Short mmCIF file of C-alpha atoms in Angstrom, two decimals:
data_model
loop_
_atom_site.label_atom_id
_atom_site.label_comp_id
_atom_site.label_asym_id
_atom_site.label_seq_id
_atom_site.Cartn_x
_atom_site.Cartn_y
_atom_site.Cartn_z
CA MET R 1 -4.46 -57.79 -84.64
CA GLU R 2 -8.03 -57.62 -85.97
CA ALA R 3 -8.88 -60.82 -84.09
CA THR R 4 -7.27 -59.52 -80.90
CA LEU R 5 -9.19 -56.25 -81.12
CA ARG R 6 -12.41 -58.18 -81.64
CA TRP R 7 -11.86 -60.22 -78.47
CA VAL R 8 -10.91 -57.09 -76.52
CA LEU R 9 -14.20 -55.47 -77.57
CA ILE R 10 -16.17 -58.60 -76.66
CA THR R 11 -14.43 -58.76 -73.27
CA ALA R 12 -15.22 -55.08 -72.69
CA ILE R 13 -18.95 -55.92 -72.57
CA ALA R 14 -18.38 -57.42 -69.11
CA PRO R 15 -16.79 -54.50 -67.21
CA VAL R 16 -19.17 -52.03 -68.86
CA ALA R 17 -22.14 -54.11 -67.65
CA TRP R 18 -20.55 -54.57 -64.22
CA GLY R 19 -19.95 -50.83 -64.00
CA THR R 20 -23.72 -50.35 -63.99
CA ASN R 21 -24.25 -53.06 -61.37
CA TYR R 22 -23.16 -50.96 -58.36
CA TYR R 23 -25.69 -48.28 -59.25
CA VAL R 24 -28.56 -50.73 -59.83
CA THR R 25 -27.77 -52.67 -56.64
CA HIS R 26 -27.52 -49.53 -54.51
CA ALA R 27 -30.60 -47.85 -55.99
CA TYR R 28 -33.09 -50.67 -56.51
CA LEU R 29 -32.18 -53.90 -54.70
CA PRO R 30 -32.87 -54.70 -51.01
CA ALA R 31 -29.91 -53.89 -48.78
CA GLU R 32 -30.59 -56.28 -45.90
CA THR R 33 -30.26 -59.58 -47.78
CA PRO R 34 -26.91 -59.78 -49.61
CA LEU R 35 -26.92 -63.60 -49.71
CA TYR R 36 -30.35 -63.75 -51.31
CA GLY R 37 -29.30 -60.92 -53.60
CA ALA R 38 -26.29 -62.92 -54.77
CA ALA R 39 -28.32 -66.12 -55.19
CA LEU R 40 -31.05 -64.34 -57.15
CA ARG R 41 -28.38 -62.96 -59.42
CA ALA R 42 -26.46 -66.19 -60.05
CA LEU R 43 -29.06 -68.96 -60.26
CA PRO R 44 -31.48 -67.44 -62.81
CA ALA R 45 -28.54 -66.36 -65.00
CA GLY R 46 -27.10 -69.88 -64.91
CA LEU R 47 -30.46 -71.44 -65.81
CA LEU R 48 -30.82 -68.97 -68.68
CA LEU R 49 -27.44 -69.94 -70.16
CA LEU R 50 -28.17 -73.62 -69.57
CA ALA R 51 -31.38 -73.25 -71.59
CA VAL R 52 -29.32 -71.78 -74.42
CA ARG R 53 -26.64 -74.50 -74.25
CA ARG R 54 -27.98 -77.69 -72.69
CA ARG R 55 -25.01 -79.72 -71.54
CA ARG R 56 -24.25 -81.40 -68.21
CA PRO R 57 -20.87 -81.28 -66.44
CA HIS R 58 -18.76 -84.39 -66.89
CA GLY R 59 -15.72 -85.87 -65.17
CA SER R 60 -13.73 -83.43 -63.06
CA TRP R 61 -16.00 -80.56 -64.04
CA TRP R 62 -18.45 -81.57 -61.32
CA TRP R 63 -16.05 -80.38 -58.60
CA LYS R 64 -14.40 -77.70 -60.76
CA ALA R 65 -17.79 -76.08 -61.37
CA ALA R 66 -18.41 -76.06 -57.60
CA VAL R 67 -15.02 -74.47 -56.85
CA LEU R 68 -15.38 -71.85 -59.59
CA GLY R 69 -19.00 -71.30 -58.61
CA VAL R 70 -17.84 -70.20 -55.16
CA LEU R 71 -14.87 -68.12 -56.34
CA ASN R 72 -16.39 -66.42 -59.38
CA MET R 73 -20.06 -66.34 -58.50
CA GLY R 74 -21.44 -67.27 -55.08
CA GLY R 75 -18.86 -65.86 -52.69
CA PHE R 76 -17.88 -63.05 -55.04
CA PHE R 77 -21.45 -61.86 -55.61
CA ALA R 78 -22.21 -61.84 -51.89
CA LEU R 79 -19.07 -59.83 -51.12
CA VAL R 80 -19.72 -57.35 -53.93
CA TYR R 81 -23.31 -56.97 -52.73
CA VAL R 82 -22.06 -56.15 -49.23
CA ALA R 83 -19.47 -53.71 -50.61
CA ALA R 84 -22.06 -51.97 -52.78
CA GLN R 85 -24.28 -51.36 -49.76
CA LEU R 86 -21.52 -50.27 -47.33
CA LEU R 87 -19.18 -48.27 -49.56
CA PRO R 88 -19.51 -45.40 -51.99
CA THR R 89 -19.21 -46.63 -55.57
CA SER R 90 -15.96 -44.68 -55.93
CA THR R 91 -14.27 -46.48 -53.04
CA ALA R 92 -15.43 -49.96 -54.05
CA SER R 93 -14.38 -49.40 -57.67
CA THR R 94 -10.97 -48.07 -56.65
CA ILE R 95 -10.22 -51.16 -54.55
CA MET R 96 -11.30 -53.46 -57.40
CA ALA R 97 -9.02 -51.52 -59.77
CA ALA R 98 -6.07 -53.47 -58.36
CA SER R 99 -7.46 -56.55 -60.13
CA PRO R 100 -5.12 -56.36 -63.18
CA VAL R 101 -1.98 -56.63 -61.06
CA VAL R 102 -3.41 -59.42 -58.91
CA MET R 103 -4.52 -61.34 -62.01
CA MET R 104 -1.07 -60.92 -63.59
CA LEU R 105 0.66 -62.37 -60.54
CA ILE R 106 -1.76 -65.29 -60.20
CA ALA R 107 -1.59 -66.02 -63.93
CA TRP R 108 2.21 -66.02 -63.71
CA ALA R 109 2.05 -68.66 -60.98
CA LEU R 110 -0.75 -70.84 -62.36
CA VAL R 111 -0.66 -70.61 -66.15
CA ALA R 112 2.95 -69.45 -66.71
CA GLU R 113 1.92 -66.09 -68.20
CA ARG R 114 4.85 -63.96 -67.13
CA PRO R 115 3.80 -60.31 -67.12
CA GLY R 116 5.70 -58.11 -69.54
CA LEU R 117 6.85 -54.57 -68.96
CA LEU R 118 4.10 -52.96 -71.05
CA PRO R 119 1.21 -54.72 -69.26
CA LEU R 120 2.71 -53.73 -65.92
CA LEU R 121 3.07 -50.12 -67.05
CA GLY R 122 -0.47 -50.25 -68.41
CA ALA R 123 -1.76 -51.55 -65.08
CA ALA R 124 0.06 -48.80 -63.21
CA ALA R 125 -1.38 -46.14 -65.53
CA GLY R 126 -4.86 -47.62 -65.29
CA ILE R 127 -4.85 -47.86 -61.50
CA GLY R 128 -3.52 -44.31 -61.31
CA GLY R 129 -6.31 -43.17 -63.59
CA VAL R 130 -8.95 -44.86 -61.44
CA CYS R 131 -7.57 -43.23 -58.30
CA LEU R 132 -7.50 -39.86 -60.06
CA MET R 133 -11.11 -40.31 -61.15
CA LEU R 134 -12.58 -41.51 -57.91
CA LEU R 135 -10.51 -40.59 -54.86
CA THR R 136 -11.25 -37.13 -53.51
CA GLY R 137 -9.81 -37.46 -50.01
CA SER R 138 -13.17 -36.69 -48.41
CA VAL R 139 -14.90 -40.06 -48.76
CA SER R 140 -15.22 -42.11 -45.58
CA ALA R 141 -14.92 -45.88 -45.87
CA ASP R 142 -16.62 -48.56 -43.78
CA LEU R 143 -13.97 -51.12 -42.79
CA ARG R 144 -16.41 -53.98 -43.35
CA GLY R 145 -16.99 -52.81 -46.91
CA VAL R 146 -13.26 -52.45 -47.54
CA LEU R 147 -12.59 -55.99 -46.32
CA ALA R 148 -15.46 -57.30 -48.44
CA SER R 149 -14.03 -55.57 -51.53
CA VAL R 150 -10.52 -56.90 -50.93
CA ALA R 151 -11.81 -60.43 -50.38
CA ALA R 152 -13.91 -60.18 -53.56
CA LEU R 153 -10.86 -58.96 -55.48
CA LEU R 154 -8.64 -61.85 -54.37
CA MET R 155 -11.38 -64.46 -54.78
CA SER R 156 -12.40 -63.41 -58.28
CA SER R 157 -8.83 -62.98 -59.54
CA LEU R 158 -7.98 -66.53 -58.50
CA GLY R 159 -11.23 -67.83 -59.94
CA TYR R 160 -10.72 -66.14 -63.31
CA VAL R 161 -7.23 -67.55 -63.73
CA LEU R 162 -8.42 -71.03 -62.72
CA THR R 163 -11.22 -70.70 -65.29
CA LYS R 164 -8.60 -69.91 -67.91
CA ARG R 165 -6.50 -72.89 -66.84
CA TRP R 166 -9.38 -75.38 -66.67
CA GLY R 167 -11.51 -74.07 -69.54
CA ALA R 168 -9.84 -75.80 -72.50
CA GLY R 169 -12.09 -78.37 -74.13
CA THR R 170 -15.34 -77.21 -72.49
CA GLY R 171 -18.16 -75.22 -74.06
CA LEU R 172 -18.11 -71.56 -73.09
CA LEU R 173 -21.82 -71.12 -72.33
CA ALA R 174 -22.09 -74.53 -70.68
CA SER R 175 -19.14 -74.00 -68.32
CA THR R 176 -20.37 -70.49 -67.47
CA SER R 177 -23.85 -71.82 -66.69
CA TRP R 178 -22.44 -74.59 -64.46
CA GLN R 179 -20.49 -72.06 -62.42
CA LEU R 180 -23.49 -69.77 -62.01
CA ILE R 181 -25.82 -72.61 -61.03
CA ALA R 182 -23.28 -74.06 -58.59
CA GLY R 183 -22.75 -70.67 -56.99
CA GLY R 184 -26.49 -70.02 -56.72
CA LEU R 185 -27.28 -73.45 -55.25
CA LEU R 186 -24.53 -73.08 -52.66
CA LEU R 187 -25.88 -69.67 -51.65
CA LEU R 188 -29.56 -70.53 -51.28
CA PRO R 189 -29.36 -72.70 -48.10
CA LEU R 190 -26.85 -70.30 -46.58
CA ALA R 191 -29.17 -67.38 -47.30
CA ALA R 192 -32.12 -69.22 -45.77
CA ALA R 193 -30.12 -70.04 -42.62
CA VAL R 194 -28.68 -66.55 -42.15
CA GLU R 195 -31.34 -64.22 -43.57
CA GLY R 196 -34.55 -66.21 -43.08
CA ALA R 197 -37.35 -65.83 -45.58
CA PRO R 198 -36.61 -64.41 -49.05
CA PRO R 199 -37.11 -60.64 -49.32
CA ALA R 200 -40.33 -59.21 -50.70
CA LEU R 201 -39.58 -57.54 -54.03
CA ASP R 202 -41.43 -54.52 -55.37
CA GLY R 203 -41.63 -53.63 -59.06
CA PRO R 204 -38.33 -51.71 -59.28
CA ALA R 205 -36.50 -54.52 -57.45
CA VAL R 206 -37.87 -57.13 -59.87
CA LEU R 207 -36.76 -55.04 -62.83
CA GLY R 208 -33.40 -54.47 -61.16
CA PHE R 209 -32.83 -58.18 -60.64
CA GLY R 210 -33.93 -58.81 -64.23
CA TYR R 211 -31.28 -56.41 -65.52
CA VAL R 212 -28.59 -57.74 -63.18
CA THR R 213 -29.41 -61.35 -64.13
CA VAL R 214 -29.55 -61.01 -67.92
CA VAL R 215 -27.11 -58.20 -68.70
CA ALA R 216 -24.71 -57.84 -65.76
CA THR R 217 -24.40 -61.60 -65.18
CA ALA R 218 -25.35 -63.97 -68.03
CA LEU R 219 -24.14 -61.78 -70.90
CA ALA R 220 -21.28 -60.22 -68.97
CA PHE R 221 -19.72 -63.45 -67.71
CA ALA R 222 -20.05 -65.16 -71.09
CA ALA R 223 -18.15 -62.25 -72.66
CA TRP R 224 -15.56 -62.18 -69.86
CA PHE R 225 -14.79 -65.90 -70.02
CA ALA R 226 -14.61 -65.71 -73.81
CA GLY R 227 -11.93 -63.06 -73.39
CA LEU R 228 -10.03 -65.22 -70.92
CA ARG R 229 -9.90 -68.02 -73.49
CA HIS R 230 -8.48 -65.88 -76.26
CA LEU R 231 -6.44 -63.18 -74.50
CA PRO R 232 -3.69 -63.13 -71.85
CA ALA R 233 -5.02 -62.71 -68.32
CA ALA R 234 -3.07 -59.44 -68.03
CA THR R 235 -4.98 -57.96 -70.97
CA VAL R 236 -8.34 -59.13 -69.64
CA GLY R 237 -7.55 -57.61 -66.25
CA LEU R 238 -6.73 -54.28 -67.86
CA VAL R 239 -9.95 -54.29 -69.87
CA GLY R 240 -11.72 -54.73 -66.53
CA LEU R 241 -10.70 -51.17 -65.64
CA LEU R 242 -13.60 -50.04 -67.84
CA ASN R 243 -15.76 -50.94 -64.83
CA PRO R 244 -15.08 -47.73 -62.85
CA VAL R 245 -14.98 -45.72 -66.07
CA THR R 246 -18.54 -46.85 -66.74
CA GLY R 247 -19.53 -45.93 -63.18
CA VAL R 248 -18.24 -42.38 -63.59
CA LEU R 249 -19.90 -41.90 -66.98
CA LEU R 250 -23.15 -43.40 -65.68
CA GLY R 251 -23.15 -40.97 -62.77
CA THR R 252 -22.69 -38.14 -65.25
CA ALA R 253 -25.45 -39.33 -67.58
CA VAL R 254 -28.05 -40.59 -65.07
CA ALA R 255 -27.42 -38.81 -61.79
CA GLY R 256 -26.58 -35.45 -63.36
CA GLU R 257 -23.08 -35.38 -61.88
CA SER R 258 -20.55 -33.06 -63.49
CA LEU R 259 -17.45 -34.51 -65.12
CA THR R 260 -14.46 -32.60 -63.75
CA SER R 261 -11.17 -32.03 -65.49
CA ARG R 262 -9.52 -34.35 -62.96
CA GLN R 263 -11.93 -37.13 -63.84
CA ILE R 264 -11.34 -36.57 -67.54
CA CYS R 265 -7.59 -36.94 -66.97
CA GLY R 266 -8.28 -40.15 -65.06
CA LEU R 267 -10.40 -41.50 -67.89
CA VAL R 268 -7.63 -40.77 -70.36
CA LEU R 269 -5.08 -42.53 -68.13
CA VAL R 270 -7.27 -45.64 -67.83
CA LEU R 271 -7.79 -45.87 -71.58
CA ALA R 272 -4.08 -45.29 -72.16
CA GLY R 273 -3.28 -48.09 -69.73
CA ILE R 274 -5.59 -50.49 -71.55
CA LEU R 275 -4.02 -49.63 -74.91
CA LEU R 276 -0.51 -49.88 -73.49
CA GLY R 277 -1.11 -53.33 -72.06
CA ARG R 278 -2.79 -54.89 -75.10
CA PRO R 279 -1.05 -57.90 -76.68
CA ALA R 280 1.71 -56.95 -79.08
CA ALA R 281 1.37 -57.92 -82.70
CA ARG R 282 3.36 -61.01 -83.60
CA ARG R 283 4.86 -61.86 -86.94
CA LYS R 284 3.21 -64.82 -88.63
CA PRO R 285 5.66 -67.70 -89.04
CA THR R 286 6.37 -68.67 -92.62
CA GLY R 287 4.15 -71.47 -93.86
CA VAL R 288 1.52 -71.17 -91.10
CA PRO R 289 -2.04 -70.47 -92.32
CA SER R 290 -3.35 -67.12 -91.15
CA ALA R 291 -6.49 -68.55 -89.57
CA VAL R 292 -4.54 -71.03 -87.45
CA TYR R 293 -1.93 -68.50 -86.38
CA GLY R 294 -4.53 -65.87 -85.50
CA THR R 295 -6.35 -68.23 -83.18
CA ALA R 296 -3.22 -69.40 -81.40
CA ALA R 297 -1.67 -65.96 -81.08
CA ALA R 298 -4.78 -64.47 -79.52
CA GLY R 299 -3.82 -65.82 -76.14
CA ARG R 300 -2.03 -69.12 -76.64
CA THR R 301 -5.01 -70.85 -75.07
CA ALA R 302 -6.70 -72.36 -78.09
CA SER R 303 -6.44 -76.10 -78.32
CA ILE R 304 -5.01 -76.14 -81.85
CA PRO R 305 -1.86 -78.09 -82.57
CA GLU R 306 1.20 -76.22 -83.60
CA VAL R 307 1.64 -76.07 -87.35
CA ARG R 308 5.22 -76.19 -88.59
CA PRO R 309 6.55 -75.28 -92.02
CA PRO R 310 7.04 -78.36 -94.25
CA ARG R 311 10.55 -79.72 -94.28
CA ALA R 312 12.66 -79.74 -97.40
CA PRO R 313 12.93 -83.16 -99.07
CA HIS R 314 16.51 -83.62 -97.85
CA ALA R 315 15.78 -82.64 -94.22
CA ARG R 316 15.94 -85.27 -91.49
#
């Protein structure tokens, strides 16, 4: 369980960083150029990771990186950028809170991870907590922003599960950098055609893009994809509910918003849902070294051959 907890904590870096992204985007980045905003987020982050781990795609990863670059990065970033500009943070975060259930269903279909009762109950508790935290009944929603959020939810959930399915045997930082670069390169000509010249950036916008690139993209996606390699998709999806939790706490700390008793109850429900849906401890089979079992049990995604107990001399 120590290894599982470690990977949960590493994975949690991503939604915590993403929870700050709505605020930074809304407060500091230009609102009229979502395609350039997405490209300026993805491409520099990909080049940064590529500088850390210099390795080219090979074989089928040329087209896989392009597909995942659209699903996880290019298209997703553009849609999130649009949602962040058109919707209140509470509404956008609430829509994205359905991600655990969507990821569970897609993972069931694509990687044969059948969702158990506890992860489903955890997802229900977490989504309920997010709604309790963020929905007040008085927030108006722009239909375009809602559609952008739903499309981003479906696109990213599919992309994350495909990353889990295709990621075995590839370096974590290298595969993450390929996806980011592919997404950024696909966005640049589209941004130029649709939005014209790149936006002029003032000092706060440059600092905002620097934060979004390094922390909310390069670091966050490396942590997220590491979690997908070592944990079930259902668990990773539940950890993602820390995104709106971070948004609420950030509003309290930075914007001087008060934390109501209703929001506190929602926070407790989200954390309870994450704990409820964590992978159950498994008994170590007799004769299997602890290091080998711990790696395999952390998500059944490690490419380590099964180790069986030695047979007795008379066995056949």
